Coordinates of C-alpha atoms in Angstrom, one line a residue:
X80 CA 63.0 94.7 99.0
X81 CA 65.1 92.1 100.8
X82 CA 68.4 92.4 102.4
X83 CA 70.3 91.0 99.4
X84 CA 68.4 93.3 97.0
X85 CA 69.2 96.4 99.0
X86 CA 72.9 95.3 99.3
X87 CA 73.2 94.5 95.6
X88 CA 71.7 97.9 94.7
X89 CA 74.1 99.8 96.9
X90 CA 77.2 98.0 95.5
X91 CA 76.1 98.6 92.0
X92 CA 75.5 102.3 92.8
X93 CA 78.9 102.6 94.4
X94 CA 80.6 101.0 91.4
X95 CA 78.7 103.3 89.0
X96 CA 79.8 106.3 91.1
X97 CA 83.5 105.2 90.9
X98 CA 83.2 104.8 87.1
X99 CA 81.5 108.3 86.9
X100 CA 84.3 109.8 88.9
X101 CA 86.9 108.3 86.6
X102 CA 85.0 109.6 83.4
X103 CA 84.8 113.0 85.0
X104 CA 88.5 112.9 85.7
X105 CA 89.3 111.9 82.2
X106 CA 87.2 114.7 80.9
X107 CA 89.2 117.2 82.9
X108 CA 92.5 115.7 81.7
X109 CA 91.3 116.0 78.2
X110 CA 90.4 119.6 78.7
X111 CA 93.7 120.6 80.1
X112 CA 95.5 118.7 77.3
X113 CA 93.3 120.5 74.7
X114 CA 94.1 123.9 76.3
X115 CA 97.9 123.2 76.0
X116 CA 97.6 122.1 72.4
X117 CA 95.8 125.3 71.7
X118 CA 98.4 127.4 73.6
X119 CA 101.2 125.7 71.7
X120 CA 99.5 126.6 68.4
X121 CA 99.2 130.2 69.5
X122 CA 102.9 130.3 70.5
X123 CA 103.8 129.1 67.0
X124 CA 101.6 131.7 65.3
X125 CA 103.2 134.4 67.5
X126 CA 106.7 133.1 66.5
X127 CA 107.7 132.0 69.9
X128 CA 109.9 129.0 70.5
X129 CA 107.3 126.2 70.3
X130 CA 109.7 123.4 71.3
X131 CA 110.9 125.3 74.3
X132 CA 109.3 124.2 77.5
X133 CA 110.3 127.3 79.4
X134 CA 108.8 129.5 76.6
X135 CA 105.6 127.7 76.8
X136 CA 105.4 128.0 80.7
X137 CA 106.3 131.7 80.5
X138 CA 103.6 132.3 77.9
X139 CA 101.0 130.5 79.9
X140 CA 102.1 132.3 83.1
X141 CA 101.5 135.7 81.4
X142 CA 98.2 134.8 79.7
X143 CA 96.6 132.9 82.5
X144 CA 97.6 135.0 85.4
X145 CA 94.3 137.0 85.6
X146 CA 92.2 133.8 85.1
X147 CA 94.1 132.2 88.1
X148 CA 93.5 135.2 90.3
X149 CA 89.8 135.3 89.4
X150 CA 88.7 131.7 89.1
X151 CA 85.0 132.5 89.4
X152 CA 84.9 134.8 86.4
X153 CA 82.4 134.1 83.7
X154 CA 83.2 132.4 80.4
X155 CA 82.7 135.8 78.7
X156 CA 85.4 137.4 80.9
X157 CA 87.6 134.5 80.3
X158 CA 87.1 134.8 76.6
X159 CA 87.8 138.5 76.6
X160 CA 91.0 138.0 78.7
X161 CA 92.5 135.4 76.3
X162 CA 91.3 137.2 73.2
X163 CA 93.0 140.5 74.5
X164 CA 96.3 138.7 74.6
X165 CA 96.0 136.5 71.6
X166 CA 94.1 138.8 69.2
X167 CA 92.5 135.7 67.5
X168 CA 88.9 135.9 68.4
X169 CA 87.5 132.9 66.5
X170 CA 89.8 130.2 67.9
X171 CA 90.4 131.9 71.2
X172 CA 86.8 132.3 72.3
X173 CA 86.6 128.5 72.4
X174 CA 89.9 128.3 74.3
X175 CA 88.8 130.9 76.7
X176 CA 85.7 128.8 77.7
X177 CA 87.9 125.7 78.1
X178 CA 90.4 127.5 80.3
X179 CA 87.6 129.0 82.5
X180 CA 86.1 125.5 82.9
X181 CA 89.5 124.1 83.8
X182 CA 90.3 126.8 86.3
X183 CA 87.0 126.3 88.0
X184 CA 87.2 122.5 88.1
X185 CA 90.7 122.4 89.3
X186 CA 89.9 124.7 92.3
X187 CA 92.3 127.6 91.4
X188 CA 95.0 125.1 90.3
X189 CA 97.0 126.7 87.4
X190 CA 96.7 124.3 84.5
X191 CA 100.4 124.0 83.7
X192 CA 102.2 121.1 82.1
X193 CA 103.1 119.8 85.7
X194 CA 99.3 119.8 86.6
X195 CA 98.6 117.8 83.4
X196 CA 101.2 115.3 84.3
X197 CA 99.8 115.0 87.8
X198 CA 96.2 114.6 86.6
X199 CA 97.3 112.0 84.1
X200 CA 99.0 110.0 86.8
X201 CA 96.1 110.3 89.2
X202 CA 93.7 109.2 86.4
X203 CA 96.0 106.1 85.7
X204 CA 96.0 105.2 89.4
X205 CA 92.2 105.5 89.5
X206 CA 91.8 103.3 86.4
X207 CA 94.3 100.8 87.8
X208 CA 92.5 100.6 91.1
X209 CA 89.2 99.8 89.4
X210 CA 91.0 97.2 87.2
X211 CA 92.6 95.6 90.3
X212 CA 89.3 95.5 92.1
X213 CA 87.8 93.6 89.1
X214 CA 90.8 91.3 89.0
X215 CA 90.4 90.5 92.7
X216 CA 86.7 89.7 92.2
X217 CA 87.8 87.1 89.5
X218 CA 90.6 85.8 91.6
X219 CA 88.2 85.0 94.4
X220 CA 85.8 83.3 92.1
X221 CA 87.2 79.8 92.9
X222 CA 86.0 80.1 96.5
X223 CA 82.7 81.6 95.4
X224 CA 81.8 79.0 92.7
X225 CA 82.5 76.1 95.0
X226 CA 80.5 77.5 97.7
X227 CA 77.7 78.5 95.4
X228 CA 77.4 75.1 93.7
X229 CA 77.2 73.4 97.1
X230 CA 74.4 75.7 98.2
X231 CA 72.5 75.1 95.0
X232 CA 72.8 71.3 95.6
X233 CA 71.3 71.8 99.0
X234 CA 68.4 73.6 97.6
X235 CA 67.6 70.7 95.3
X236 CA 68.1 68.1 98.1
X237 CA 65.7 69.6 100.7
X238 CA 62.2 70.9 100.6
X239 CA 62.2 72.2 104.2
X240 CA 64.9 73.6 106.6
X241 CA 64.9 70.6 109.0
X242 CA 67.8 69.4 111.3
X243 CA 69.4 67.4 108.4
X244 CA 69.3 70.5 106.2
X245 CA 71.3 72.5 108.8
X246 CA 73.8 69.6 109.2
X247 CA 74.5 69.7 105.5
X248 CA 74.7 73.5 105.6
X249 CA 77.2 73.4 108.3
X250 CA 79.3 71.0 106.4
X251 CA 79.3 73.3 103.4
X252 CA 80.4 76.2 105.6
X253 CA 83.2 74.1 107.2
X254 CA 84.6 73.3 103.8
X255 CA 85.3 77.0 103.1
X256 CA 87.6 76.8 106.2
X257 CA 85.9 79.7 107.9
X258 CA 86.2 77.8 111.3
X259 CA 84.0 75.6 113.3
X260 CA 83.0 78.2 116.0
X261 CA 81.8 80.6 113.4
X262 CA 80.0 78.0 111.4
X263 CA 78.0 77.1 114.5
X264 CA 77.2 80.7 115.3
X265 CA 75.8 81.2 111.8
X266 CA 73.9 78.0 111.8
X267 CA 72.3 78.6 115.3
X268 CA 71.4 82.2 114.5
X269 CA 69.6 81.1 111.2
X270 CA 67.8 78.3 113.0
X271 CA 66.3 80.8 115.5
X272 CA 64.9 82.9 112.7
X273 CA 63.7 80.3 110.2
X274 CA 60.7 78.1 110.0
X275 CA 60.5 74.7 108.5
X276 CA 57.9 76.0 106.0
X277 CA 60.1 78.8 104.9
X278 CA 61.3 78.8 101.3
X279 CA 64.9 78.2 100.4
X280 CA 65.2 81.7 99.1
X281 CA 64.3 83.0 102.6
X282 CA 67.0 80.7 104.2
X283 CA 69.5 82.1 101.6
X284 CA 68.6 85.7 102.5
X285 CA 69.2 84.9 106.2
X286 CA 72.5 83.3 105.5
X287 CA 73.7 86.4 103.5
X288 CA 72.5 88.6 106.3
X289 CA 74.3 86.7 109.0
X290 CA 77.6 86.6 107.0
X291 CA 77.3 90.4 106.4
X292 CA 76.7 91.3 110.0
X293 CA 79.1 88.8 111.6
X294 CA 82.1 89.9 109.4
X295 CA 81.6 93.2 107.6
X296 CA 79.8 95.2 110.3
X297 CA 81.9 93.6 113.1
X298 CA 85.2 94.2 111.4
X299 CA 84.7 97.3 109.3
X300 CA 87.7 99.5 109.2
X301 CA 90.3 97.3 110.8
X302 CA 91.6 96.0 107.4
X303 CA 93.3 99.2 106.5
X304 CA 97.1 99.3 106.7
X305 CA 98.3 101.6 109.5
X306 CA 100.2 104.0 107.3
X307 CA 100.5 107.7 108.3
X308 CA 101.4 110.4 105.7
X309 CA 104.1 112.8 106.6
X310 CA 106.2 110.6 108.8
X311 CA 108.5 107.6 108.5
X312 CA 106.5 104.3 108.6
X313 CA 108.2 101.1 109.5
X314 CA 106.5 97.7 108.6
X315 CA 108.0 94.3 109.6
X316 CA 107.1 91.3 107.3
X317 CA 107.1 87.9 109.0
X318 CA 106.2 84.4 108.0
X319 CA 107.3 80.8 107.3
X320 CA 109.7 80.3 104.4
X321 CA 107.8 79.3 101.3
X322 CA 104.6 81.2 101.9
X323 CA 105.5 84.1 99.6
X324 CA 106.9 86.4 102.2
X325 CA 109.7 88.0 100.2
X326 CA 107.5 88.3 97.1
X327 CA 104.7 89.9 99.1
X328 CA 107.2 92.4 100.7
X329 CA 108.3 93.3 97.1
X330 CA 104.8 93.7 95.9
X331 CA 103.9 95.9 98.9
X332 CA 106.9 98.1 98.2
X333 CA 105.6 98.5 94.6
X334 CA 102.0 99.3 96.0
X335 CA 103.3 102.3 97.9
X336 CA 105.8 103.4 95.2
X337 CA 102.8 103.8 92.8
X338 CA 101.4 106.2 95.4
X339 CA 104.5 108.3 95.1
X340 CA 105.9 107.2 98.3
X341 CA 109.7 106.8 98.9
X342 CA 110.3 103.3 99.9
X343 CA 113.2 101.3 101.4
X344 CA 113.5 97.6 101.6
X345 CA 115.8 96.1 104.4
X346 CA 117.1 92.6 103.9
X347 CA 116.7 91.5 107.5
X348 CA 117.0 87.8 106.8
X349 CA 120.8 87.6 106.7
X350 CA 121.2 83.9 107.2
X351 CA 118.9 82.1 104.8
X352 CA 120.7 81.3 101.5
X353 CA 119.3 83.3 98.6
X354 CA 117.1 85.6 100.8
X355 CA 119.1 88.7 99.9
X356 CA 119.6 87.7 96.3
X357 CA 115.8 87.2 95.8
X358 CA 115.2 90.8 97.0
X359 CA 117.9 92.0 94.8
X360 CA 116.4 90.4 91.7
X361 CA 113.0 92.1 92.5
X362 CA 114.6 95.5 93.0
X363 CA 116.8 95.5 90.0
X364 CA 114.5 93.9 87.4
X365 CA 110.8 94.4 88.5
X366 CA 110.2 97.2 90.9
X367 CA 110.1 101.1 90.6
X368 CA 113.5 102.5 90.2
X369 CA 112.8 104.8 93.3
X370 CA 112.7 101.6 95.6
X371 CA 116.0 101.0 97.2
X372 CA 117.4 97.8 99.0
X373 CA 119.6 98.0 102.1
X374 CA 121.5 94.8 102.9
X375 CA 124.2 93.7 105.3
X376 CA 127.0 91.2 105.1
X377 CA 126.2 87.4 105.2
X378 CA 125.3 86.3 108.7
X379 CA 125.5 89.9 110.0
X380 CA 123.3 90.7 113.1
X381 CA 119.9 91.8 111.4
X382 CA 119.3 94.4 114.0
X383 CA 122.5 96.2 113.0
X384 CA 121.4 96.2 109.4
X385 CA 118.1 97.6 110.5
X386 CA 119.7 100.4 112.6
X387 CA 121.8 101.6 109.8
X388 CA 118.9 101.4 107.3
X389 CA 116.5 103.4 109.5
X390 CA 119.2 106.1 110.1
X391 CA 119.6 106.6 106.4
X392 CA 115.7 106.5 106.0
X393 CA 115.3 109.3 108.5
X394 CA 118.1 111.4 107.1
X395 CA 116.9 111.0 103.5
X396 CA 113.2 111.5 104.3
X397 CA 111.8 108.1 103.3
X398 CA 108.1 107.5 103.8
X399 CA 108.3 103.7 104.4
X400 CA 110.7 101.1 105.4
X401 CA 109.8 97.5 104.8
X402 CA 111.8 94.9 106.8
X403 CA 112.2 91.3 105.6
X404 CA 112.7 88.9 108.5
X405 CA 113.8 85.2 109.0
X406 CA 111.0 82.5 108.8
X407 CA 112.4 79.9 111.2
X408 CA 109.2 79.2 113.2
X409 CA 110.5 75.7 114.1
X410 CA 113.1 77.4 116.3
X411 CA 110.7 79.6 118.4
X412 CA 113.1 80.7 121.1
X413 CA 115.8 82.0 118.7
X414 CA 113.3 83.6 116.4
X415 CA 111.4 85.3 119.3
X416 CA 114.8 86.8 120.6
X417 CA 115.7 87.9 117.1
X418 CA 112.4 89.7 116.6
X419 CA 112.4 91.2 120.0
X420 CA 115.8 92.6 119.3
X421 CA 114.5 94.1 116.0
X422 CA 111.6 95.7 117.8
X423 CA 113.9 97.2 120.4
X424 CA 116.2 98.6 117.6
X425 CA 113.2 100.2 115.8
X426 CA 111.8 101.7 118.9
X427 CA 115.0 103.7 119.4
X428 CA 113.8 105.8 116.5
X429 CA 110.1 105.8 117.1
X430 CA 108.5 104.4 120.2
X431 CA 105.2 103.8 118.2
X432 CA 107.0 101.7 115.6
X433 CA 106.7 99.4 113.9
X434 CA 103.4 100.6 112.6
X435 CA 102.6 97.2 111.2
X436 CA 103.9 93.6 111.8
X437 CA 102.4 91.7 108.8
X438 CA 102.3 87.9 108.8
X439 CA 102.2 86.3 105.3
X440 CA 100.2 83.1 105.0
X441 CA 99.6 80.9 102.0
X442 CA 95.8 80.8 101.6
X443 CA 95.9 77.3 100.0
X444 CA 97.0 75.8 103.3
X445 CA 93.4 76.3 104.8
X446 CA 93.2 75.7 108.5
X447 CA 97.0 75.1 108.7
X448 CA 97.3 78.8 108.0
X449 CA 95.3 79.6 111.1
X450 CA 97.7 77.4 113.1
X451 CA 100.7 79.2 111.6
X452 CA 99.1 82.5 112.6
X453 CA 98.5 81.2 116.1
X454 CA 102.1 80.0 116.4
X455 CA 103.6 83.3 115.2
X456 CA 101.4 85.2 117.5
X457 CA 103.3 83.5 120.4
X458 CA 106.5 84.8 119.0
X459 CA 105.7 88.5 118.2
X460 CA 102.6 90.8 118.2
X461 CA 101.1 90.4 114.7
X462 CA 99.0 93.4 113.5
X463 CA 97.7 92.1 110.2
X464 CA 97.8 89.3 107.6
X465 CA 98.9 89.1 104.0
X466 CA 97.1 86.1 102.4
X467 CA 98.9 84.9 99.2
X468 CA 97.6 82.7 96.5
X469 CA 93.9 83.7 97.0
X470 CA 93.4 83.2 93.4
X471 CA 94.2 79.5 93.7
X472 CA 92.1 78.2 96.5
X473 CA 88.5 77.1 97.1
X474 CA 89.1 77.6 100.9
X475 CA 89.0 81.3 101.0
X476 CA 87.2 81.2 104.3
X477 CA 90.5 81.3 106.0
X478 CA 90.3 85.1 105.5
X479 CA 87.4 85.1 107.9
X480 CA 88.6 82.3 110.2
X481 CA 91.9 84.0 111.2
X482 CA 90.0 87.2 112.3
X483 CA 87.4 85.3 114.1
X484 CA 89.7 82.8 116.0
X485 CA 92.7 85.0 116.6
X486 CA 91.4 88.6 116.3
X487 CA 94.0 89.4 113.5
X488 CA 92.5 91.1 110.5
X489 CA 93.6 90.2 106.9
X490 CA 94.8 93.5 105.4
X491 CA 96.2 92.5 101.9
X492 CA 95.7 89.5 99.6
X493 CA 97.7 88.2 96.7
X494 CA 95.7 87.5 93.6
X495 CA 98.4 86.6 91.0
X496 CA 101.9 86.6 89.9
X497 CA 102.3 90.2 88.6
X498 CA 104.0 92.9 90.5
X499 CA 100.8 94.7 91.1
X500 CA 98.7 91.6 92.1
X501 CA 98.6 92.6 95.9
X502 CA 95.4 94.4 96.8
X503 CA 93.7 95.7 99.9
X504 CA 91.4 93.1 101.4
X505 CA 87.8 94.4 101.6
X506 CA 85.6 92.2 103.8
X507 CA 82.4 93.5 102.3
X508 CA 83.6 92.8 98.7
X509 CA 84.7 89.2 99.8
X510 CA 81.5 88.3 101.3
X511 CA 79.5 89.7 98.4
X512 CA 81.5 87.8 96.0
X513 CA 81.1 84.6 98.1
X514 CA 77.3 84.8 98.1
X515 CA 76.6 86.4 94.7
X516 CA 76.9 83.1 92.9
X517 CA 73.7 81.7 94.5
X518 CA 71.9 85.0 95.1
X519 CA 72.3 86.7 91.7
X520 CA 70.7 85.3 88.6
X521 CA 73.5 86.7 86.5
X522 CA 75.8 84.2 87.9
X523 CA 73.7 81.2 87.1
X524 CA 75.9 80.0 84.1
X525 CA 78.9 80.1 86.3
X526 CA 77.6 77.9 89.0
X527 CA 75.7 75.4 87.0
X528 CA 76.7 71.8 87.7

């Protein structure tokens, strides 16, 4: 079995495992829900207040106490316990089995209504995560299809891997905007391993293997956001105006709010007309009600706004502060001074903060985006990239070029207009999607000329 076949098998097994986890989770939620329905029925039969939440909780507390204390008891013992209190053997034996299974599966967690709500929320998040992953794959299809079509044309044009073949291959790789240096590294590495007589399938295998090892293995793990549970995290968002900076910040706040984090947005761009209003529109109409916006007066010193905001965030135990900043890269000196002052203000509260300085770049700009990243790196220390409009470009190689040329990892990508269309960037998934079009027979219809 070749490299691609092994990789594909692992990816499919991983996806199957995730789907199995979701199904198992759904089964557990259904079990708990069924138990509560049966409990409510017994309460009604016993003339308790069926519509009283406190009565239901009290009833469950009494009847499940023994099971909670003894979670490993057999189904028979559970049946006996519930039957003893309910005095309704026929229907209660079934319920006893369900309760025993729930208690065991939830690791001693008492299956109360609060547990049910929590389980339901966790299930929705898992399902949403899977849907977002599938949407991200579709969003990156434009890059994948363009690349795959060009590779397929190459296979028809050449019968052997000679110097002309590799020149054309290099041109195809350059078109993806992954950067000249990396293109030459890939080409040279393949040429060392391939023979002129090798089949094109073998060349494709080598190309896939090179991409995988140069990017996924080399950069595994550094695409995760540096968020730490149990403390106040502070992220600064920087970028040129017009790249989707403010929109990305709003989407990032929603990303963490969905994880039950308490999020504060700080309007640190106090000079650009409409900057604060744009954030206000997001917070009041499109974001979670638990996300708050802190703003200063027009033309107020941004650092003073940040100082007051962080004080409030610490006092009220927020999990995350997201700071919007000005995008005036054309005036490097002033911007550098402003960002440096912001950094100093933040470090008064936490010497390790900000935990992230995220630069927002429009993916459709291709190599110009790399230049922007380089320019911003001279102004402030950038820890990660948010690439917007990845669903609208055939030049997705910029995601690889920025890391290769500047050492800055892409951490999040924008894949659409919706509030939840900001997802974690997974290098392996990206490369897999890039090459699947010409390696996987199931994609043949998508990449046909």
